[in-house]
Amino acid sequence: MELKDKLISSFFAFEEQVDVNNDVHQLRTKAIKDFETIGFPRKKEEDWKYTSLNSILKEDYSLFPKKESAIDYNDVKKYFIHDIDTYCIVFIDGIYSSQLSNTTHDKIDACLMSSALHSPKYKAIIDNYFDKITPKDSGLNALNTAFSKEGAFINIPKNTMADRPIQILNFSTGSEAALMVQPRNLIVVGENSHVQIIERHQSLTENPVLTNSVTEIYAEKRAQLDYYKIQNDKGSASLIDSTYVEQKQESFCSVHTFSFGGKLVRNNLQFFQRGERIDSTMKGITITEGKQHIDHNTLVHHIEPNCESHQDYKGIYGDKSTGVFNGKVLVEKEAQKTNAFQSNNNILVSDKATINSKPQLEIFADDVKCSHGCTIGQLDEEAMFYLKTRGIPAKEARALLMYAFANNVLDSVKIPEIKQRINKLIANKLNVNLGFDL
Amino acid sequence: MLKIKNLHASVEGKEILKGINLEINAGEVHAIMGPNGSGKSTLASVIAGKEEYEQTKGEIILEDEEISELEADERAHKGVFMSFQYPVEIPGVSVTNFMKTAINETRKAQGLEDMPAKEMLKKIREKSELLEIDRKFLSRSLNEGFSGGEKKRNEIFQMAMLEPKLSILDETDSGLDIDALRIVSNGVNKLRSKDNAVVVITHYQRLLDYIVPDHVHVLLDGRIVRSGGKELAHKLEEQGYDWIKEEVKVEG
């Protein structure tokens, strides 16, 4: 059976696991119909021109893991940012793990979507925010909404600083031959509130995993949110991450995406600016090898005047890997005095690697500052020569130059431990020991 | 220490060096002078092992070993150092960390263990004092935002740290004010010993007032056309290169 048909027919089984009388279930039943109509994206769609899902949709995925798997913390500790205090919301094969999690309801809520969906206490939040900004023309969003049941629920009430960063970790254990999971996260940052979030998907075996994740983020007036996505999964794991951010006036949101691992990774990241003097920042470092395929598809929708957006994506593509950067900036007629900057710089380390970089600016206002730049190049030979004359062999020299190329993206990372972790992942990815920690 | 015999080299198919012969002994300082486009920087890069420059003929012998086939990093491990006219910026990697990597990669190639951290720190302190380099400077990203003078001083600091047998200083004086020139040449002079040699490549005589050469060679159109003592440099400073060009024409 095709995956699409399998998903549609398994919806009935899914309904037995959830409360069908909940309001959210009406969204689910509509969404499964939408998915039936729209289906998975195809290459003839403009936004999917360079990314084909065919190779990952042909697996025979289990949709509901048969048993709950436990993991020993020591086996997965390295995937946590464990050197600082954090709240953790951890899922194993899509199921909440109370043993590995450290949730809270003290001043802020960092807990589970499943409990938020059913608790009267959160009904107003769910009614106000759940599934409000996910574009409805996407089959993948519809699919996620149809099976939405579990994920992280983070609610920072107004005038509150979250006292520690919150980690969202999704482990897959390989207890199924192949597994598809659909996490659904909802994050609401109230007026004047601050929070930092770290998200990671990690499979623990070589069994194929497909994650179709949807995250909605709402930043109210003057809210500040920093979101860090660490994508360093196994070569058998694929991720479609769709993150939608709606910002109100004077709010600041940044999303950093560090893409080093995974077979196929597609990041849909969209910002909607609903207020003045908003800052939206998205940055990324991508380093690939083998036959990896990593696709960043971004959108900033400038709707109101006096707002800013900053995009800076750096990519280093090796072997036969492929990268895509498709960054769209849409400035509405009313959005005067917009400052929108976009830059996408790429290095192809191998002759067989490919990058498709496509900046798209659609500007309807006349008093704006918008810039975009895209470069694709190789490592500078003169720089290589310089390093080699200092006794540094070609491999290490190449790694140093790649690190130097991507490094500035880390300047805006506000948690030093994350910076260290990313540096370590970069050193591992580049497979060198430089005798010092990057 | 270094013997160059009938060295020919081409860049993108164009012959730049047309038969260079040069012998440099330990303890000596040689200056190579010449007008723009005579092949000075090419000669430096070919000795240091730049891949894009094709050595079409001749030999480069360092302490009885022919090194023409070696990669630039392997030549560095054998004691060749080149100071660059335009050093490369490496954002995110501090001067200190860069030196650790360079020194330990060289030690690794020589079959030695990494230099102990304490010894490394001591060496860094000594050598940075020699070049009047501030401690804060060492934690800055390599060459990023450095002034022209800071870059050159940092090049000589690296030379001091790596303790090469043969140092080739390519246009080290360009872009230096008089104070920086004094510090840089002072550093080079203090690093001179009976066991190492220095090749100074320069357009002007100015640097040679500070780093006094034992031999001066004039490079013209890819060939060494005159060699002499330091007085040759003075003559060039006063009279330019035209007289040599004329003499060479007559000889030719």
XYZ file of C-alpha atoms in Angstrom:
690
model
C 0.000 0.000 0.000
C 1.243 3.508 -0.773
C 2.205 5.548 2.271
C -0.530 8.078 1.568
C -3.265 5.416 1.527
C -1.794 3.764 4.579
C -1.895 7.049 6.486
C -5.477 7.777 5.495
C -6.732 4.344 6.416
C -4.896 4.349 9.725
C -6.706 7.517 10.784
C -9.575 5.355 12.074
C -7.227 3.446 14.306
C -5.779 6.762 15.467
C -9.253 7.989 16.427
C -9.468 5.203 18.953
C -6.471 6.637 20.772
C -7.735 10.209 21.105
C -10.735 12.030 22.513
C -12.939 12.547 19.477
C -15.208 14.918 21.369
C -12.407 17.451 21.804
C -12.708 20.565 19.580
C -9.285 19.846 18.181
C -10.627 16.656 16.666
C -12.723 18.661 14.240
C -9.465 20.175 12.975
C -8.025 16.686 12.665
C -10.909 15.283 10.663
C -10.830 18.254 8.323
C -7.047 17.942 8.035
C -7.119 14.262 7.032
C -9.522 15.180 4.250
C -7.207 18.003 3.169
C -4.316 15.581 3.146
C -6.339 13.177 1.049
C -6.943 15.973 -1.487
C -3.490 17.569 -1.477
C -1.238 14.604 -0.703
C 2.531 14.796 -0.440
C 4.364 17.592 -2.267
C 5.611 16.826 -5.753
C 8.628 18.165 -7.635
C 6.495 20.059 -10.109
C 5.497 22.407 -7.275
C 7.730 25.474 -7.314
C 8.679 25.144 -3.639
C 9.670 21.504 -4.104
C 11.473 21.835 -7.401
C 14.831 20.720 -5.992
C 13.653 18.277 -3.336
C 12.007 14.964 -4.056
C 10.479 13.013 -1.205
C 10.160 9.854 -3.332
C 13.150 8.084 -1.820
C 11.887 8.508 1.735
C 8.171 7.896 1.100
C 8.727 4.389 -0.220
C 9.613 2.895 3.180
C 6.973 0.830 4.946
C 6.737 2.987 8.055
C 5.020 1.982 11.268
C 2.763 4.814 12.295
C 2.157 3.767 15.884
C 5.008 2.119 17.747
C 3.840 -1.172 19.237
C 5.539 -0.811 22.549
C 6.963 1.878 24.696
C 10.716 1.828 24.759
C 12.801 2.942 27.661
C 16.229 4.495 27.223
C 18.949 4.747 29.805
C 19.864 8.393 30.342
C 23.577 7.621 30.210
C 23.196 6.241 26.699
C 21.687 9.470 25.399
C 23.192 12.050 27.722
C 25.456 13.299 24.952
C 22.451 14.497 22.969
C 21.331 16.756 25.796
C 22.842 20.130 26.566
C 23.659 18.733 30.001
C 26.194 21.183 31.365
C 23.576 23.793 32.231
C 20.207 23.583 34.000
C 17.359 23.169 31.552
C 13.815 21.950 31.366
C 13.523 18.946 29.091
C 10.570 17.607 27.190
C 11.592 14.232 25.804
C 9.818 11.856 23.457
C 10.818 8.339 22.571
C 9.370 7.102 19.288
C 6.833 9.905 19.567
C 5.733 8.943 23.068
C 6.435 11.144 26.084
C 9.168 9.893 28.385
C 8.550 11.038 31.941
C 11.778 9.358 33.007
C 13.986 11.501 30.761
C 11.931 14.691 31.000
C 12.040 17.544 33.421
C 8.865 19.524 32.848
C 7.501 22.419 34.838
C 4.360 24.340 35.674
C 6.122 26.748 37.977
C 5.587 30.261 36.528
C 5.934 28.873 33.041
C 4.503 25.779 31.392
C 6.930 23.457 29.677
C 4.984 20.273 29.264
C 3.121 18.017 26.865
C 0.779 18.796 24.059
C -1.350 15.752 24.967
C -2.078 17.100 28.419
C -2.534 20.683 27.207
C -5.081 19.524 24.633
C -7.211 17.968 27.328
C -6.805 20.266 30.264
C -9.516 22.917 30.746
C -6.782 25.187 32.128
C -5.220 25.508 28.668
C -8.405 25.482 26.618
C -8.250 29.230 25.923
C -4.663 28.984 24.705
C -5.442 26.018 22.467
C -8.512 27.791 21.099
C -6.558 30.977 20.438
C -3.396 29.545 18.988
C -3.552 25.932 17.916
C -3.324 25.499 14.119
C -3.908 29.201 13.491
C -0.814 30.034 11.365
C -0.012 26.738 9.665
C -0.559 27.296 5.943
C -3.521 25.200 4.856
C -2.275 24.519 1.358
C 0.400 22.127 2.591
C -0.347 18.405 2.573
C 2.416 17.822 5.126
C 0.893 20.322 7.555
C -2.518 18.746 7.063
C -1.042 15.341 7.724
C 0.600 16.537 10.915
C -2.577 18.232 12.123
C -4.613 15.103 11.386
C -2.342 13.041 13.626
C -1.578 15.799 16.111
C -1.596 14.344 19.556
C 1.804 14.754 21.112
C 4.643 17.235 21.205
C 5.923 20.054 23.345
C 3.614 22.657 24.799
C 5.379 25.747 26.055
C 3.510 28.677 27.500
C 5.335 31.644 28.953
C 2.783 33.975 30.606
C 3.282 37.694 30.204
C 6.096 39.508 31.996
C 7.987 36.290 32.646
C 11.563 35.326 31.986
C 11.901 31.577 31.629
C 14.516 30.777 34.271
C 16.311 28.218 32.093
C 16.383 27.104 28.478
C 13.918 24.426 27.429
C 15.061 21.400 25.444
C 12.766 19.428 23.196
C 14.291 16.062 22.306
C 12.789 13.444 20.035
C 14.534 10.077 20.143
C 13.741 7.118 17.945
C 14.897 3.737 19.157
C 14.656 1.582 16.074
C 12.289 -0.819 17.839
C 10.268 -0.615 14.616
C 11.848 -1.564 11.289
C 10.853 1.870 10.042
C 9.009 4.575 11.899
C 7.133 7.736 11.013
C 6.475 10.294 13.725
C 4.569 13.563 13.639
C 5.445 15.780 16.564
C 3.346 18.881 17.020
C 4.703 21.720 19.138
C 2.981 24.872 20.311
C 4.943 27.714 21.855
C 3.347 30.889 23.168
C 5.568 33.653 24.526
C 3.506 36.273 26.307
C 4.004 40.052 26.359
C 7.443 41.097 27.620
C 8.436 37.483 28.178
C 11.639 35.709 27.245
C 12.480 32.101 26.463
C 15.236 30.055 24.833
C 14.474 26.707 23.241
C 16.697 23.946 21.891
C 15.262 21.275 19.640
C 16.820 18.064 18.470
C 15.700 14.920 16.644
C 17.904 11.914 17.162
C 17.590 8.335 16.043
C 19.601 5.770 17.943
C 19.866 3.042 15.297
C 20.192 2.807 11.532
C 16.518 1.926 11.042
C 14.785 4.482 8.826
C 12.841 7.235 10.538
C 10.725 9.926 8.950
C 9.747 12.863 11.118
C 7.111 15.279 9.919
C 7.260 17.957 12.566
C 5.156 21.100 12.855
C 5.900 23.873 15.345
C 3.821 26.981 15.846
C 5.376 29.881 17.694
C 3.570 32.996 18.850
C 5.555 35.937 20.180
C 3.376 38.599 21.743
C 4.333 42.260 22.169
C 7.974 42.781 23.129
C 8.460 39.040 23.593
C 11.900 37.568 22.952
C 12.515 34.079 21.716
C 15.711 32.315 20.684
C 15.251 28.931 19.081
C 18.121 26.572 18.280
C 17.629 23.564 16.053
C 20.384 20.978 16.164
C 20.038 18.608 13.219
C 22.720 15.974 13.386
C 20.777 12.796 12.873
C 21.890 9.444 11.474
C 22.154 8.894 7.737
C 18.965 6.811 7.767
C 16.815 9.481 9.379
C 14.880 12.119 7.464
C 13.221 15.220 8.787
C 10.634 17.586 7.455
C 10.520 20.451 9.906
C 7.907 23.141 9.459
C 8.157 26.033 11.868
C 5.828 29.009 11.741
C 6.383 32.130 13.791
C 3.890 34.908 14.300
C 5.260 38.044 15.924
C 3.535 41.025 17.473
C 4.958 44.517 17.777
C 8.483 45.023 19.061
C 9.040 41.325 19.510
C 12.370 39.671 18.669
C 12.621 36.098 17.416
C 15.670 34.264 16.197
C 15.901 30.745 14.826
C 19.303 29.131 14.307
C 19.340 25.905 12.332
C 22.471 23.761 12.454
C 22.135 21.052 9.828
C 24.908 18.490 9.800
C 23.180 15.114 9.724
C 20.247 13.233 8.282
C 19.485 11.661 4.946
C 16.983 14.234 3.748
C 16.197 17.346 5.727
C 13.707 19.957 4.684
C 13.295 23.056 6.829
C 10.257 25.198 6.182
C 10.656 28.305 8.278
C 8.174 31.128 8.001
C 7.819 34.393 9.883
C 4.720 36.541 9.879
C 5.193 40.061 11.227
C 1.963 41.399 12.690
C 3.037 44.617 14.340
C 5.633 47.350 14.055
C 9.311 47.345 15.002
C 9.620 43.573 14.887
C 12.946 41.815 14.386
C 13.039 38.364 12.810
C 16.375 36.625 12.523
C 17.128 33.312 10.920
C 20.578 31.854 10.593
C 21.987 28.526 9.628
C 25.109 26.471 9.144
C 24.817 23.441 6.898
C 27.629 20.942 6.403
C 26.931 17.857 4.310
C 28.685 14.758 3.041
C 27.812 11.506 1.261
C 24.475 11.748 -0.475
C 22.801 14.000 2.075
C 20.163 16.411 0.895
C 19.416 19.492 2.985
C 16.867 22.083 1.967
C 16.170 25.419 3.669
C 12.963 27.063 2.560
C 12.358 30.361 4.328
C 9.763 33.067 4.166
C 9.565 36.396 5.926
C 6.258 38.131 5.472
C 6.657 41.848 6.187
C 3.105 42.992 6.746
C 3.518 46.167 8.807
C 5.922 49.137 8.719
C 9.251 49.628 10.475
C 10.268 46.006 10.851
C 13.484 44.134 10.210
C 14.502 40.712 9.089
C 17.965 39.185 8.943
C 18.838 35.966 7.171
C 22.300 34.480 7.051
C 22.775 30.910 5.855
C 26.156 29.336 5.281
C 26.546 25.983 3.537
C 29.474 23.655 2.956
C 28.641 20.788 0.628
C 30.884 17.772 0.169
C 30.859 14.470 -1.756
C 27.655 14.000 -3.752
C 25.445 15.944 -1.391
C 22.870 18.492 -2.416
C 21.749 21.690 -0.798
C 18.852 23.982 -1.448
C 18.320 27.492 -0.182
C 15.065 29.074 -1.198
C 14.574 32.297 0.703
C 11.559 34.415 0.080
C 11.052 37.926 1.429
C 7.616 39.363 0.883
C 7.131 43.059 1.676
C 3.533 44.244 1.602
C 2.560 47.689 0.364
C 1.858 48.870 3.922
C 5.235 47.641 5.191
C 7.152 50.871 4.564
C 10.588 51.382 6.127
C 11.221 47.666 6.101
C 14.843 46.565 6.468
C 15.246 43.072 5.065
C 18.612 41.440 4.644
C 19.322 38.040 3.241
C 22.591 36.335 2.562
C 23.358 32.796 1.505
C 26.973 31.799 1.021
C 28.038 28.357 -0.087
C 31.197 26.391 -0.611
C 31.265 23.307 -2.775
C 34.052 21.117 -1.495
C 33.579 18.427 -4.121
C 32.965 18.545 -7.876
C 29.931 16.336 -7.452
C 28.163 18.392 -4.782
C 25.293 20.668 -5.766
C 23.680 23.742 -4.284
C 20.543 25.351 -5.622
C 20.265 28.830 -4.194
C 17.224 30.846 -5.024
C 16.555 34.172 -3.331
C 13.102 35.576 -3.999
C 12.211 39.158 -3.160
C 8.705 40.390 -3.697
C 8.477 44.022 -2.693
C 5.304 46.067 -2.957
C 6.349 48.976 -0.710
C 8.507 51.760 -2.123
C 10.421 53.015 0.909
C 12.345 49.950 2.005
C 15.896 48.687 2.347
C 16.156 45.154 1.077
C 19.308 43.361 0.128
C 20.164 39.849 -0.785
C 23.351 38.179 -1.782
C 24.204 34.666 -2.719
C 27.617 33.228 -3.406
C 28.778 29.796 -4.460
C 32.479 29.133 -4.466
C 35.340 26.838 -3.660
C 37.925 27.125 -0.933
C 40.458 29.838 -1.652
C 43.691 28.282 -2.980
C 45.842 31.128 -1.681
C 44.400 30.616 1.817
C 45.106 26.885 1.592
C 48.695 27.637 0.586
C 49.080 30.026 3.512
C 47.981 27.416 6.034
C 50.112 24.706 4.464
C 53.236 26.879 4.672
C 52.612 26.863 8.433
C 52.906 23.094 8.427
C 49.171 22.442 8.507
C 48.258 19.501 6.224
C 45.595 19.857 3.531
C 42.780 18.163 5.456
C 43.237 20.261 8.588
C 43.775 23.399 6.502
C 40.521 22.760 4.674
C 38.708 22.291 7.980
C 40.103 25.538 9.380
C 38.980 27.458 6.313
C 35.522 25.927 6.431
C 35.193 26.790 10.072
C 36.374 30.339 9.383
C 33.786 30.586 6.623
C 30.831 29.515 8.759
C 31.950 30.911 12.079
C 30.178 34.286 12.101
C 26.784 32.563 12.213
C 27.662 31.520 15.759
C 28.147 35.118 16.917
C 24.438 35.499 17.601
C 24.135 32.280 19.618
C 23.415 33.474 23.138
C 24.030 30.274 25.100
C 27.806 29.576 25.318
C 27.245 25.847 25.899
C 25.364 25.625 22.613
C 28.157 27.437 20.838
C 30.643 24.947 22.274
C 28.443 22.028 21.296
C 28.054 23.276 17.744
C 31.801 23.833 17.472
C 32.338 20.260 18.593
C 29.812 18.967 16.076
C 31.509 20.976 13.338
C 34.934 19.567 14.295
C 33.448 16.035 14.256
C 31.746 16.653 10.954
C 34.967 17.943 9.432
C 36.703 14.931 10.958
C 39.788 16.716 12.253
C 41.594 17.152 15.495
C 43.058 20.619 15.480
C 44.601 20.270 18.900
C 42.240 22.815 20.404
C 38.488 23.121 20.803
C 36.973 25.244 18.100
C 71.447 24.875 3.311
C 69.510 25.678 0.118
C 70.683 25.044 -3.408
C 68.570 26.093 -6.354
C 69.725 24.822 -9.707
C 68.410 25.984 -13.086
C 64.926 26.552 -11.705
C 62.191 27.165 -14.262
C 58.575 27.729 -13.285
C 55.361 28.644 -15.061
C 52.109 30.158 -13.910
C 49.109 29.282 -16.041
C 51.364 28.221 -18.899
C 53.480 31.389 -18.850
C 57.115 30.956 -17.924
C 58.020 33.311 -15.068
C 61.257 31.844 -13.734
C 63.759 31.153 -16.478
C 66.680 29.395 -14.893
C 67.465 30.517 -11.358
C 70.662 29.436 -9.662
C 71.155 30.300 -6.021
C 73.092 28.909 -3.079
C 72.361 29.938 0.467
C 74.424 28.781 3.416
C 73.411 28.538 7.045
C 73.942 31.783 8.917
C 73.494 33.968 5.829
C 70.987 36.625 4.863
C 70.253 36.993 1.161
C 68.245 39.796 -0.367
C 66.454 39.343 -3.651
C 65.580 42.609 -5.312
C 64.039 43.481 -8.607
C 61.426 45.578 -10.323
C 57.728 44.658 -10.341
C 56.951 41.570 -12.383
C 60.515 40.250 -12.338
C 59.451 37.018 -10.601
C 60.437 37.719 -6.965
C 57.195 36.584 -5.361
C 56.935 33.638 -7.736
C 60.380 32.488 -6.637
C 59.316 32.684 -2.981
C 56.107 30.734 -3.640
C 57.859 28.068 -5.707
C 60.388 27.443 -2.951
C 57.563 27.241 -0.396
C 55.649 24.788 -2.618
C 52.661 26.562 -4.079
C 50.817 23.985 -6.180
C 49.449 26.359 -8.792
C 52.991 27.290 -9.768
C 54.414 24.592 -11.955
C 58.085 23.860 -11.608
C 59.017 22.819 -15.143
C 62.759 22.330 -14.722
C 65.517 22.395 -12.152
C 66.105 21.367 -8.571
C 65.409 22.774 -5.109
C 67.687 21.098 -2.592
C 67.255 21.711 1.097
C 70.036 20.215 3.193
C 70.896 17.598 0.564
C 67.274 16.675 -0.018
C 65.451 17.454 -3.255
C 62.125 18.943 -2.088
C 60.507 19.827 -5.443
C 57.976 17.025 -5.142
C 56.943 17.815 -1.571
C 53.699 19.552 -0.590
C 53.919 22.967 1.034
C 53.114 21.542 4.484
C 55.809 18.876 4.113
C 58.346 21.549 3.194
C 57.251 23.492 6.271
C 57.877 20.381 8.372
C 61.427 20.310 6.995
C 62.024 23.885 8.063
C 60.881 26.134 5.206
C 58.873 29.194 6.211
C 57.400 31.937 4.098
C 56.050 35.212 5.395
C 53.202 36.483 3.214
C 52.651 39.858 1.715
C 48.909 39.419 2.278
C 48.322 37.022 5.197
C 44.969 35.204 5.209
C 42.249 35.993 7.765
C 40.838 33.089 9.754
C 37.790 34.336 11.727
C 36.978 32.271 14.801
C 40.499 30.868 15.265
C 42.734 32.762 17.661
C 46.411 33.445 17.034
C 47.263 31.181 19.978
C 45.143 28.270 18.790
C 46.436 28.645 15.273
C 50.017 28.434 16.529
C 49.179 25.353 18.612
C 47.851 23.605 15.516
C 50.803 24.660 13.352
C 53.425 23.626 15.912
C 51.815 20.334 16.821
C 51.165 19.350 13.203
C 54.850 19.963 12.538
C 55.836 17.951 15.606
C 53.495 15.162 14.569
C 55.168 15.030 11.139
C 58.553 14.828 12.883
C 57.348 11.950 15.051
C 57.195 14.035 18.229
C 54.463 14.262 20.853
C 52.342 17.427 21.133
C 54.194 20.235 22.863
C 53.172 20.291 26.551
C 50.755 23.151 27.270
C 53.104 24.785 29.749
C 56.006 24.809 27.340
C 53.739 26.175 24.614
C 52.576 29.032 26.835
C 56.126 29.872 27.833
C 57.213 29.933 24.215
C 54.261 32.073 23.190
C 55.114 34.533 25.960
C 58.783 34.749 25.024
C 58.195 35.169 21.324
C 55.396 37.664 21.711
C 57.645 39.799 23.905
C 60.298 39.647 21.236
C 57.877 41.219 18.776
C 56.299 43.553 21.320
C 52.957 41.817 20.889
C 50.253 42.433 23.484
C 48.653 39.432 25.253
C 45.193 40.515 24.119
C 46.342 40.380 20.544
C 46.968 36.633 20.859
C 43.335 35.853 21.585
C 42.087 37.758 18.565
C 41.049 35.871 15.435
C 44.022 35.306 13.157
C 44.648 38.376 10.981
C 40.987 39.410 11.192
C 40.830 43.197 11.364
C 44.601 43.424 11.889
C 46.310 46.529 10.562
C 49.005 46.093 7.924
C 51.683 46.396 10.597
C 49.969 43.931 12.942
C 49.718 41.388 10.147
C 53.430 41.597 9.379
C 54.396 41.498 13.023
C 52.201 38.445 13.404
C 53.947 36.802 10.450
C 57.311 37.228 12.139
C 55.797 36.025 15.428
C 54.806 32.834 13.609
C 58.318 32.562 12.231
C 59.659 32.920 15.768
C 57.313 30.199 17.025
C 58.042 27.743 14.224
C 61.823 28.282 14.277
C 62.400 27.484 10.610
C 65.766 26.743 9.045
C 65.001 28.799 5.972
C 62.768 31.865 6.189
C 61.589 33.628 3.065
C 60.207 37.071 3.807
C 58.094 38.212 0.879
C 57.769 42.021 0.760
C 57.612 42.143 4.535
C 58.324 45.875 4.462
C 55.335 46.830 2.320
C 52.734 48.796 4.223
C 54.869 49.193 7.348
C 55.435 52.469 9.135
C 58.869 53.133 10.586
C 58.036 51.800 14.078
C 56.576 48.582 12.785
C 59.511 48.204 10.424
C 61.897 48.572 13.354
C 60.029 45.992 15.469
C 59.745 43.512 12.620
C 63.410 43.777 11.579
C 64.544 43.699 15.174
C 62.581 40.434 15.554
C 64.140 38.943 12.441
C 67.645 39.955 13.547
C 67.200 38.364 16.953
C 66.032 35.142 15.309
C 69.126 34.948 13.102
C 71.641 32.291 14.052
C 74.473 30.312 12.557
C 72.055 27.467 11.915
C 69.362 29.274 9.947
C 69.139 31.428 6.863
C 66.904 34.270 5.743
C 65.876 35.323 2.264
C 64.497 38.854 2.132
C 62.471 39.657 -0.949
C 62.004 43.359 -1.375
C 61.427 46.084 -3.840
C 63.168 48.766 -1.834
C 66.445 49.081 -0.039
C 64.774 50.527 3.074
C 64.319 47.176 4.861
C 67.954 46.277 4.183
C 69.091 49.146 6.414
C 67.606 47.132 9.265
C 68.129 43.561 8.123
C 71.604 43.762 6.638
C 72.176 41.166 3.911
C 75.366 39.239 3.231
C 74.434 38.873 -0.418
C 72.182 40.838 -2.729
C 70.746 39.364 -5.944
C 68.951 41.233 -8.669
C 66.143 39.400 -10.401
C 65.164 40.577 -13.858
C 62.732 38.835 -16.149
C 62.977 35.533 -14.305
C 66.769 35.403 -14.055
C 69.316 36.496 -11.469
C 71.351 38.995 -13.471
C 73.601 40.428 -10.773
C 74.815 39.313 -7.374
C 76.879 41.271 -4.949
C 77.210 42.553 -1.420
C 75.021 45.067 0.382
C 76.535 47.912 -1.635
C 74.597 46.597 -4.646
C 71.369 47.409 -2.838
C 72.544 50.969 -2.218
C 73.405 51.415 -5.853
C 69.947 50.202 -6.861
C 68.371 52.611 -4.421
C 70.271 55.519 -5.898
C 70.193 54.634 -9.566
C 67.152 52.379 -10.029
C 67.158 49.293 -12.230
C 67.657 50.902 -15.635
C 71.436 50.642 -15.636
C 71.250 46.921 -14.983
C 68.643 46.513 -17.700
C 70.994 48.307 -20.112
C 74.012 46.230 -19.138
C 72.041 43.018 -19.456
C 70.827 44.087 -22.903
C 74.404 44.737 -24.013
C 75.559 41.398 -22.619
C 72.609 39.625 -24.220
